[in-house]
Amino acid sequence: MTTAAPETVAATVRAMRRAGAAGEPVPADEVAAWARTFMVQLYGPQKPVRIECRPLYSVEPWIKAEDADVVHARRRKLDIRALYLHPKADKPGKSHRFKNDVCQDCGDGHFYAGPNCEPPAPTPDSRTALPFDPSWFREPLEALQRFASIKIISLSDASKWKRETAYLLERLDQYDKETLA
């Protein structure tokens, strides 16, 4: 079942899953190729910044490891770990403006705000989409606006319908200018 060594981490994981699904033993050289691929692709030429050690199966704090500790880790019964640098975080595109521990722009709290201030997109006005001929509504809207003006209905309903009809008539005029111009 020896195959060519996969070159990417994804291909290696796929090969490992296939081998696991087959349920057969995997040759040691193939496992070594998988490990080599993981090390090269995940760590590449990056050198560890610090190598630490502690006794096996202990909860003691990690201490800096000497070269001899790494070379003779099994004999000295040491657990070894290598710490690598991570890429530096990008500078935020827009900083938060906190007031009373809440960002004034995005509304995130101080403790759970990310590095970038990303205000939510404004909610689109559902009334702006006109998927039909708007001229159909001009006459009924004008009649409704007249009724609201002469107060046949209650004052609160009249003001609401005046606002709505004024907005819709304004949008119709704008639509007519855009389409007829």
Backbone as JSON, one array per atom type, in Angstrom:
{
  "sequence": "MTTAAPETVAATVRAMRRAGAAGEPVPADEVAAWARTFMVQLYGPQKPVRIECRPLYSVEPWIKAEDADVVHARRRKLDIRALYLHPKADKPGKSHRFKNDVCQDCGDGHFYAGPNCEPPAPTPDSRTALPFDPSWFREPLEALQRFASIKIISLSDASKWKRETAYLLERLDQYDKETLA",
  "N": [[0.81, -1.19, 0.0], [2.11, 1.13, -0.39], [2.42, 4.46, -1.26], [3.0, 7.43, -3.23], [4.54, 10.11, -1.5], [2.37, 12.41, -0.01], [2.13, 15.9, -0.72], [0.96, 18.06, 0.55], [-0.61, 19.22, 3.58], [-3.35, 18.68, 3.67], [-3.59, 16.65, 1.74], [-2.08, 14.72, 3.0], [-3.58, 14.22, 5.31], [-5.88, 13.17, 4.11], [-4.78, 10.83, 3.02], [-4.1, 9.52, 5.39], [-6.62, 9.11, 6.5], [-7.76, 7.41, 4.58], [-6.08, 5.2, 4.91], [-6.73, 4.51, 7.53], [-9.41, 3.83, 7.21], [-9.17, 1.61, 5.61], [-8.19, -0.24, 7.35], [-5.9, -1.74, 7.53], [-2.47, -2.59, 8.42], [-0.08, 0.08, 8.39], [2.81, 0.8, 6.56], [6.0, 1.57, 8.05], [7.67, 3.4, 6.74], [5.87, 4.92, 5.29], [4.38, 6.19, 7.3], [6.47, 7.69, 8.37], [6.91, 9.36, 6.2], [4.52, 10.8, 6.22], [4.81, 12.13, 8.69], [7.07, 13.65, 8.12], [6.05, 15.29, 6.11], [4.12, 16.73, 7.56], [5.81, 18.11, 9.38], [7.42, 19.63, 7.63], [5.52, 21.11, 6.15], [3.95, 22.37, 8.13], [5.75, 23.6, 9.9], [8.04, 24.23, 8.46], [10.86, 26.13, 7.41], [11.09, 27.38, 9.8], [12.61, 28.06, 12.88], [12.7, 26.83, 16.24], [11.88, 29.11, 18.83], [12.3, 28.82, 21.48], [13.22, 26.09, 23.49], [11.78, 23.9, 25.71], [11.68, 21.97, 28.77], [10.56, 19.36, 31.03], [10.13, 17.04, 33.76], [8.93, 13.79, 32.79], [5.44, 13.07, 32.76], [4.7, 14.96, 34.71], [3.58, 17.88, 36.5], [5.1, 20.03, 36.83], [6.54, 23.3, 36.37], [7.51, 24.42, 33.07], [10.89, 24.51, 32.02], [13.79, 26.16, 30.63], [15.39, 24.29, 28.14], [18.5, 22.63, 27.82], [20.92, 21.86, 25.23], [21.84, 19.24, 25.61], [19.8, 18.17, 27.13], [17.77, 17.93, 25.24], [18.9, 16.16, 23.4], [19.32, 13.87, 24.98], [16.78, 13.24, 25.99], [15.04, 11.01, 26.36], [16.58, 9.25, 27.92], [16.97, 10.81, 30.19], [14.43, 11.03, 31.0], [12.62, 13.14, 30.21], [10.16, 15.49, 29.25], [9.78, 17.17, 26.28], [9.27, 20.29, 24.69], [8.85, 22.44, 21.9], [8.81, 25.83, 21.23], [7.4, 28.01, 18.93], [7.58, 30.98, 16.91], [4.78, 33.02, 16.25], [3.0, 34.55, 13.55], [2.98, 38.11, 13.6], [0.27, 40.01, 14.83], [-1.92, 41.81, 12.69], [-2.1, 45.37, 12.38], [-4.94, 47.02, 13.71], [-7.61, 47.87, 11.52], [-9.47, 49.83, 12.08], [-9.78, 51.53, 15.04], [-11.36, 50.88, 18.21], [-13.77, 52.98, 19.82], [-14.23, 53.55, 22.94], [-16.75, 54.05, 25.36], [-17.92, 54.11, 28.51], [-17.21, 51.4, 28.67], [-18.22, 50.31, 26.29], [-18.14, 50.07, 22.81], [-18.61, 52.85, 20.76], [-19.11, 52.75, 18.06], [-19.39, 50.05, 17.03], [-20.69, 48.71, 19.05], [-19.71, 46.64, 20.6], [-18.7, 45.18, 23.71], [-16.1, 46.12, 26.06], [-14.54, 43.93, 26.98], [-14.97, 41.81, 25.2], [-14.47, 42.74, 22.68], [-13.02, 42.6, 19.48], [-9.82, 43.01, 17.73], [-10.28, 44.74, 15.59], [-12.52, 47.36, 14.87], [-15.6, 46.82, 13.75], [-18.25, 48.06, 12.54], [-21.72, 47.15, 12.37], [-23.29, 46.46, 9.23], [-25.43, 48.87, 7.73], [-28.91, 48.38, 8.02], [-30.75, 47.49, 5.2], [-33.28, 49.48, 3.67], [-36.34, 48.13, 3.36], [-38.29, 49.13, 1.82], [-37.22, 50.22, -0.43], [-36.85, 48.55, -2.61], [-38.31, 47.99, -5.68], [-40.15, 45.92, -7.24], [-42.12, 46.03, -9.21], [-44.5, 47.84, -11.25], [-44.42, 51.06, -10.26], [-46.2, 53.11, -10.72], [-48.75, 52.25, -10.4], [-49.53, 52.75, -7.82], [-49.69, 55.43, -7.34], [-52.16, 56.99, -7.49], [-53.86, 55.75, -5.42], [-52.22, 56.32, -3.21], [-52.08, 59.1, -3.15], [-54.78, 59.63, -2.6], [-54.99, 58.45, -0.07], [-53.26, 60.12, 1.32], [-54.67, 62.51, 1.21], [-56.96, 61.79, 2.73], [-55.73, 61.42, 5.21], [-55.01, 64.01, 5.7], [-57.42, 65.4, 6.06], [-58.32, 64.37, 8.38], [-60.02, 62.04, 8.76], [-59.43, 59.77, 10.0], [-57.87, 58.58, 13.09], [-55.65, 60.74, 15.01], [-53.0, 59.77, 15.46], [-52.86, 57.66, 13.62], [-53.27, 59.14, 11.32], [-50.95, 60.77, 11.2], [-49.03, 58.79, 10.9], [-49.76, 57.64, 8.4], [-49.49, 59.84, 6.77], [-46.71, 60.26, 6.88], [-45.81, 57.81, 5.75], [-47.03, 57.81, 3.19], [-45.97, 60.18, 2.14], [-43.26, 59.49, 2.02], [-43.36, 57.3, 0.19], [-44.46, 58.53, -2.08], [-42.44, 60.35, -2.62], [-40.36, 58.57, -3.22], [-41.49, 57.43, -5.51], [-41.48, 59.66, -7.22], [-38.74, 60.07, -7.43], [-38.02, 57.64, -8.63], [-39.39, 57.91, -11.05], [-37.97, 60.08, -12.14], [-35.45, 58.91, -12.46], [-35.94, 56.8, -14.24], [-37.29, 57.89, -16.42], [-35.63, 59.86, -17.32]],
  "CA": [[0.0, 0.0, 0.0], [2.99, 2.28, -0.4], [2.05, 5.43, -2.29], [3.89, 8.6, -3.24], [4.32, 10.95, -0.32], [1.56, 13.59, -0.29], [2.92, 17.11, -0.55], [0.28, 19.06, 1.37], [-1.2, 18.7, 4.82], [-4.67, 18.14, 3.35], [-3.39, 15.37, 1.06], [-1.58, 13.79, 4.01], [-4.72, 13.83, 6.16], [-6.71, 12.27, 3.3], [-4.1, 9.53, 2.94], [-4.21, 8.89, 6.71], [-8.01, 8.66, 6.66], [-7.93, 6.23, 3.73], [-5.37, 4.07, 5.53], [-7.52, 4.12, 8.69], [-10.65, 3.18, 6.75], [-8.82, 0.3, 5.07], [-8.03, -1.12, 8.5], [-4.7, -2.56, 7.4], [-1.29, -1.94, 8.98], [0.58, 1.04, 7.5], [4.27, 0.65, 6.65], [6.68, 2.6, 8.83], [8.2, 4.45, 5.88], [4.77, 5.81, 4.92], [4.12, 7.01, 8.49], [7.56, 8.64, 8.43], [6.66, 10.37, 5.15], [3.46, 11.66, 6.73], [5.38, 13.0, 9.73], [7.96, 14.59, 7.45], [5.2, 16.28, 5.44], [3.57, 17.63, 8.59], [6.86, 18.98, 9.91], [7.86, 20.58, 6.61], [4.45, 22.02, 5.77], [3.45, 23.17, 9.25], [6.8, 24.39, 10.54], [8.93, 24.71, 7.4], [12.21, 26.52, 7.83], [11.02, 28.11, 11.07], [13.35, 27.47, 13.98], [12.03, 27.12, 17.51], [12.39, 30.26, 19.57], [12.72, 28.34, 22.8], [12.94, 24.68, 23.74], [11.55, 23.75, 27.15], [11.56, 20.59, 29.22], [10.15, 19.08, 32.4], [10.08, 15.58, 33.93], [7.78, 13.12, 32.21], [4.22, 12.86, 33.58], [4.66, 15.86, 35.86], [2.91, 19.15, 36.27], [6.05, 21.07, 37.19], [6.62, 24.32, 35.31], [8.47, 24.19, 32.01], [12.12, 25.29, 32.14], [14.55, 26.18, 29.38], [16.14, 23.05, 27.96], [19.83, 22.69, 27.23], [21.06, 20.95, 24.08], [22.0, 17.87, 26.11], [18.48, 17.7, 27.56], [17.02, 17.55, 24.05], [19.53, 14.97, 22.81], [19.16, 12.73, 25.89], [15.48, 13.41, 26.65], [14.49, 9.72, 26.77], [17.4, 8.72, 29.0], [16.76, 11.65, 31.37], [12.98, 10.99, 31.25], [12.15, 14.51, 30.12], [9.17, 15.84, 28.25], [10.35, 18.31, 25.57], [8.39, 21.02, 23.77], [9.48, 23.53, 21.17], [7.91, 26.97, 21.04], [7.68, 28.71, 17.68], [6.99, 32.31, 16.77], [3.58, 33.12, 15.43], [3.03, 35.84, 12.85], [2.47, 39.23, 14.39], [-1.09, 40.41, 14.47], [-1.99, 43.03, 11.9], [-2.64, 46.53, 13.09], [-6.37, 47.11, 13.42], [-8.01, 48.81, 10.49], [-10.15, 50.93, 12.75], [-9.75, 51.31, 16.49], [-12.62, 51.07, 18.94], [-13.94, 54.2, 20.62], [-15.0, 53.07, 24.08], [-17.36, 54.97, 26.32], [-18.58, 53.24, 29.48], [-16.85, 50.02, 28.3], [-18.94, 49.86, 25.1], [-17.69, 50.81, 21.63], [-19.67, 53.7, 20.24], [-19.37, 52.46, 16.65], [-19.86, 48.69, 16.75], [-21.53, 48.23, 20.14], [-19.08, 45.55, 21.35], [-18.2, 45.51, 25.03], [-14.64, 46.23, 26.15], [-13.87, 42.66, 27.22], [-15.1, 40.87, 24.1], [-14.26, 43.4, 21.39], [-11.85, 42.13, 18.75], [-8.85, 44.06, 17.45], [-10.83, 45.69, 14.62], [-13.88, 47.85, 15.08], [-16.37, 46.54, 12.54], [-19.67, 48.38, 12.78], [-22.61, 46.35, 11.53], [-23.77, 47.13, 8.01], [-26.76, 49.43, 7.95], [-29.97, 47.52, 7.5], [-31.34, 48.13, 4.03], [-34.69, 49.84, 3.77], [-37.07, 47.17, 2.53], [-39.22, 49.85, 0.96], [-36.52, 50.75, -1.6], [-36.95, 47.62, -3.73], [-39.57, 48.16, -6.41], [-40.18, 44.87, -8.26], [-43.34, 46.13, -10.01], [-44.69, 49.19, -11.79], [-44.83, 51.91, -9.13], [-47.26, 54.06, -11.05], [-50.02, 51.68, -9.95], [-49.84, 53.17, -6.46], [-49.72, 56.89, -7.2], [-53.5, 57.5, -7.19], [-54.3, 55.4, -4.06], [-51.4, 57.01, -2.2], [-52.53, 60.49, -3.06], [-56.08, 59.62, -1.91], [-54.72, 58.18, 1.34], [-52.67, 61.32, 1.9], [-55.78, 63.47, 1.39], [-57.77, 61.35, 3.88], [-54.98, 61.69, 6.44], [-54.97, 65.46, 5.91], [-58.7, 65.93, 6.54], [-58.54, 63.75, 9.68], [-61.11, 61.07, 8.85], [-58.93, 58.72, 10.9], [-57.32, 59.13, 14.34], [-54.49, 61.62, 14.83], [-51.76, 58.97, 15.36], [-52.9, 56.97, 12.32], [-53.13, 60.16, 10.28], [-49.54, 61.16, 11.08], [-48.3, 57.64, 10.36], [-50.04, 57.49, 6.98], [-48.9, 61.0, 6.09], [-45.28, 59.96, 6.73], [-45.62, 56.7, 4.81], [-47.39, 58.21, 1.82], [-44.98, 61.17, 1.68], [-42.05, 58.74, 1.66], [-43.6, 56.52, -1.02], [-44.6, 59.45, -3.21], [-41.09, 60.86, -2.89], [-39.64, 57.49, -3.91], [-42.06, 57.33, -6.85], [-40.97, 60.78, -8.01], [-37.33, 59.77, -7.7], [-38.0, 56.53, -9.59], [-39.79, 58.47, -12.34], [-36.85, 60.88, -12.66], [-34.36, 58.02, -12.87], [-36.31, 55.95, -15.37], [-37.75, 58.67, -17.57], [-34.58, 60.81, -17.73]],
  "C": [[0.86, 1.26, 0.0], [2.62, 3.18, -1.58], [3.07, 6.56, -2.26], [3.53, 9.49, -2.07], [3.49, 12.16, -0.71], [2.37, 14.85, 0.03], [2.25, 18.16, 0.32], [-0.29, 18.39, 2.61], [-2.55, 18.06, 4.53], [-4.54, 16.77, 2.68], [-2.91, 14.31, 2.05], [-2.72, 13.3, 4.9], [-5.65, 12.9, 5.39], [-6.1, 10.88, 3.23], [-4.21, 8.79, 4.27], [-5.62, 8.35, 6.92], [-8.28, 7.41, 5.81], [-7.28, 5.01, 4.36], [-6.15, 3.58, 6.75], [-8.78, 3.4, 8.3], [-10.36, 1.79, 6.2], [-8.62, -0.71, 6.2], [-6.82, -2.03, 8.43], [-3.52, -1.84, 8.04], [-0.63, -1.03, 7.93], [2.08, 0.88, 7.65], [4.91, 1.84, 7.36], [7.21, 3.72, 7.94], [7.11, 5.42, 5.42], [4.39, 6.72, 6.09], [5.2, 8.06, 8.63], [7.39, 9.74, 7.39], [5.55, 11.32, 5.58], [4.01, 12.64, 7.76], [6.28, 14.05, 9.11], [7.15, 15.69, 6.76], [4.61, 17.26, 6.45], [4.64, 18.6, 9.09], [7.27, 20.04, 8.89], [6.76, 21.6, 6.31], [3.99, 22.91, 6.92], [4.51, 24.08, 9.86], [7.81, 24.95, 9.55], [10.31, 25.06, 7.93], [12.24, 27.24, 9.18], [11.76, 27.36, 12.16], [12.62, 27.76, 15.29], [12.69, 28.3, 18.21], [12.95, 29.8, 20.91], [12.35, 26.87, 22.9], [12.87, 24.51, 25.25], [11.43, 22.27, 27.5], [11.02, 20.55, 30.65], [10.11, 17.56, 32.54], [8.8, 15.0, 33.33], [6.66, 12.97, 33.23], [4.18, 13.75, 34.81], [3.9, 17.12, 35.49], [3.81, 20.31, 36.7], [6.09, 22.1, 36.06], [7.69, 23.96, 34.28], [9.69, 25.08, 32.25], [12.88, 25.21, 30.82], [15.41, 24.93, 29.3], [17.5, 23.34, 27.35], [19.87, 21.73, 26.05], [21.14, 19.5, 24.52], [20.66, 17.3, 26.57], [17.66, 17.22, 26.36], [17.58, 16.25, 23.48], [19.27, 13.73, 23.66], [17.83, 12.78, 26.63], [14.92, 12.08, 27.15], [15.27, 9.17, 27.96], [17.15, 9.5, 30.3], [15.27, 11.72, 31.76], [12.4, 12.41, 31.31], [11.1, 14.63, 29.01], [9.69, 17.13, 27.61], [9.25, 18.97, 24.73], [9.17, 22.17, 23.15], [8.43, 24.62, 20.95], [8.35, 27.76, 19.82], [7.04, 30.09, 17.71], [5.73, 32.23, 15.92], [3.65, 34.44, 14.68], [2.43, 36.93, 13.72], [1.09, 39.6, 13.9], [-1.04, 41.71, 13.68], [-2.52, 44.17, 12.75], [-4.12, 46.65, 12.75], [-6.65, 48.17, 12.37], [-8.67, 50.04, 11.09], [-10.21, 50.6, 14.24], [-11.14, 51.55, 17.09], [-12.61, 52.42, 19.66], [-14.86, 53.83, 21.79], [-15.53, 54.23, 24.92], [-18.2, 54.1, 27.23], [-18.42, 51.78, 29.11], [-17.65, 49.46, 27.13], [-18.48, 50.72, 23.93], [-18.86, 51.59, 21.05], [-20.04, 53.37, 18.8], [-19.99, 51.09, 16.43], [-20.72, 48.1, 17.87], [-20.95, 47.07, 20.93], [-18.61, 46.05, 22.72], [-16.68, 45.48, 25.06], [-13.96, 44.87, 26.24], [-13.99, 41.68, 26.06], [-14.99, 41.51, 22.73], [-12.99, 42.87, 20.76], [-10.9, 43.28, 18.46], [-9.39, 45.12, 16.48], [-12.24, 46.09, 15.0], [-14.61, 47.67, 13.76], [-17.83, 46.83, 12.82], [-20.55, 47.54, 11.88], [-23.07, 47.16, 10.32], [-25.16, 47.7, 8.27], [-27.83, 48.53, 7.32], [-30.62, 48.21, 6.31], [-32.83, 48.39, 4.25], [-35.46, 48.95, 2.81], [-38.01, 47.88, 1.56], [-38.55, 50.34, -0.33], [-36.63, 49.83, -2.81], [-38.32, 47.76, -4.39], [-39.65, 47.13, -7.53], [-41.42, 44.91, -9.16], [-43.47, 47.56, -10.5], [-45.21, 50.1, -10.68], [-45.95, 52.88, -9.46], [-48.64, 53.55, -10.63], [-50.47, 52.27, -8.62], [-50.0, 54.68, -6.31], [-51.11, 57.39, -6.79], [-53.99, 57.06, -5.8], [-53.48, 56.08, -2.96], [-51.83, 58.47, -2.05], [-53.88, 60.58, -2.34], [-55.89, 59.38, -0.42], [-54.12, 59.41, 2.02], [-53.75, 62.39, 2.12], [-56.64, 63.09, 2.59], [-57.06, 61.64, 5.19], [-54.95, 63.18, 6.74], [-56.28, 65.99, 6.46], [-59.18, 65.22, 7.81], [-59.81, 62.9, 9.75], [-60.72, 59.97, 9.83], [-58.3, 59.38, 12.12], [-56.03, 59.9, 14.05], [-53.2, 60.82, 14.66], [-51.72, 58.21, 14.03], [-52.69, 57.96, 11.19], [-51.66, 60.55, 10.11], [-48.71, 60.02, 10.51], [-48.51, 57.53, 8.86], [-49.52, 58.67, 6.18], [-47.41, 60.74, 5.83], [-45.05, 58.9, 5.66], [-45.92, 57.13, 3.37], [-46.41, 59.25, 1.29], [-43.69, 60.47, 1.25], [-42.25, 58.01, 0.34], [-43.77, 57.42, -2.25], [-43.26, 60.06, -3.6], [-40.27, 59.83, -3.65], [-40.17, 57.31, -5.33], [-41.55, 58.44, -7.76], [-39.51, 60.54, -8.38], [-37.21, 58.67, -8.74], [-38.37, 57.04, -10.99], [-38.66, 59.29, -12.96], [-35.75, 60.0, -13.19], [-34.71, 57.24, -14.14], [-36.7, 56.73, -16.61], [-36.67, 59.61, -18.1], [-33.63, 60.22, -18.75]]
}
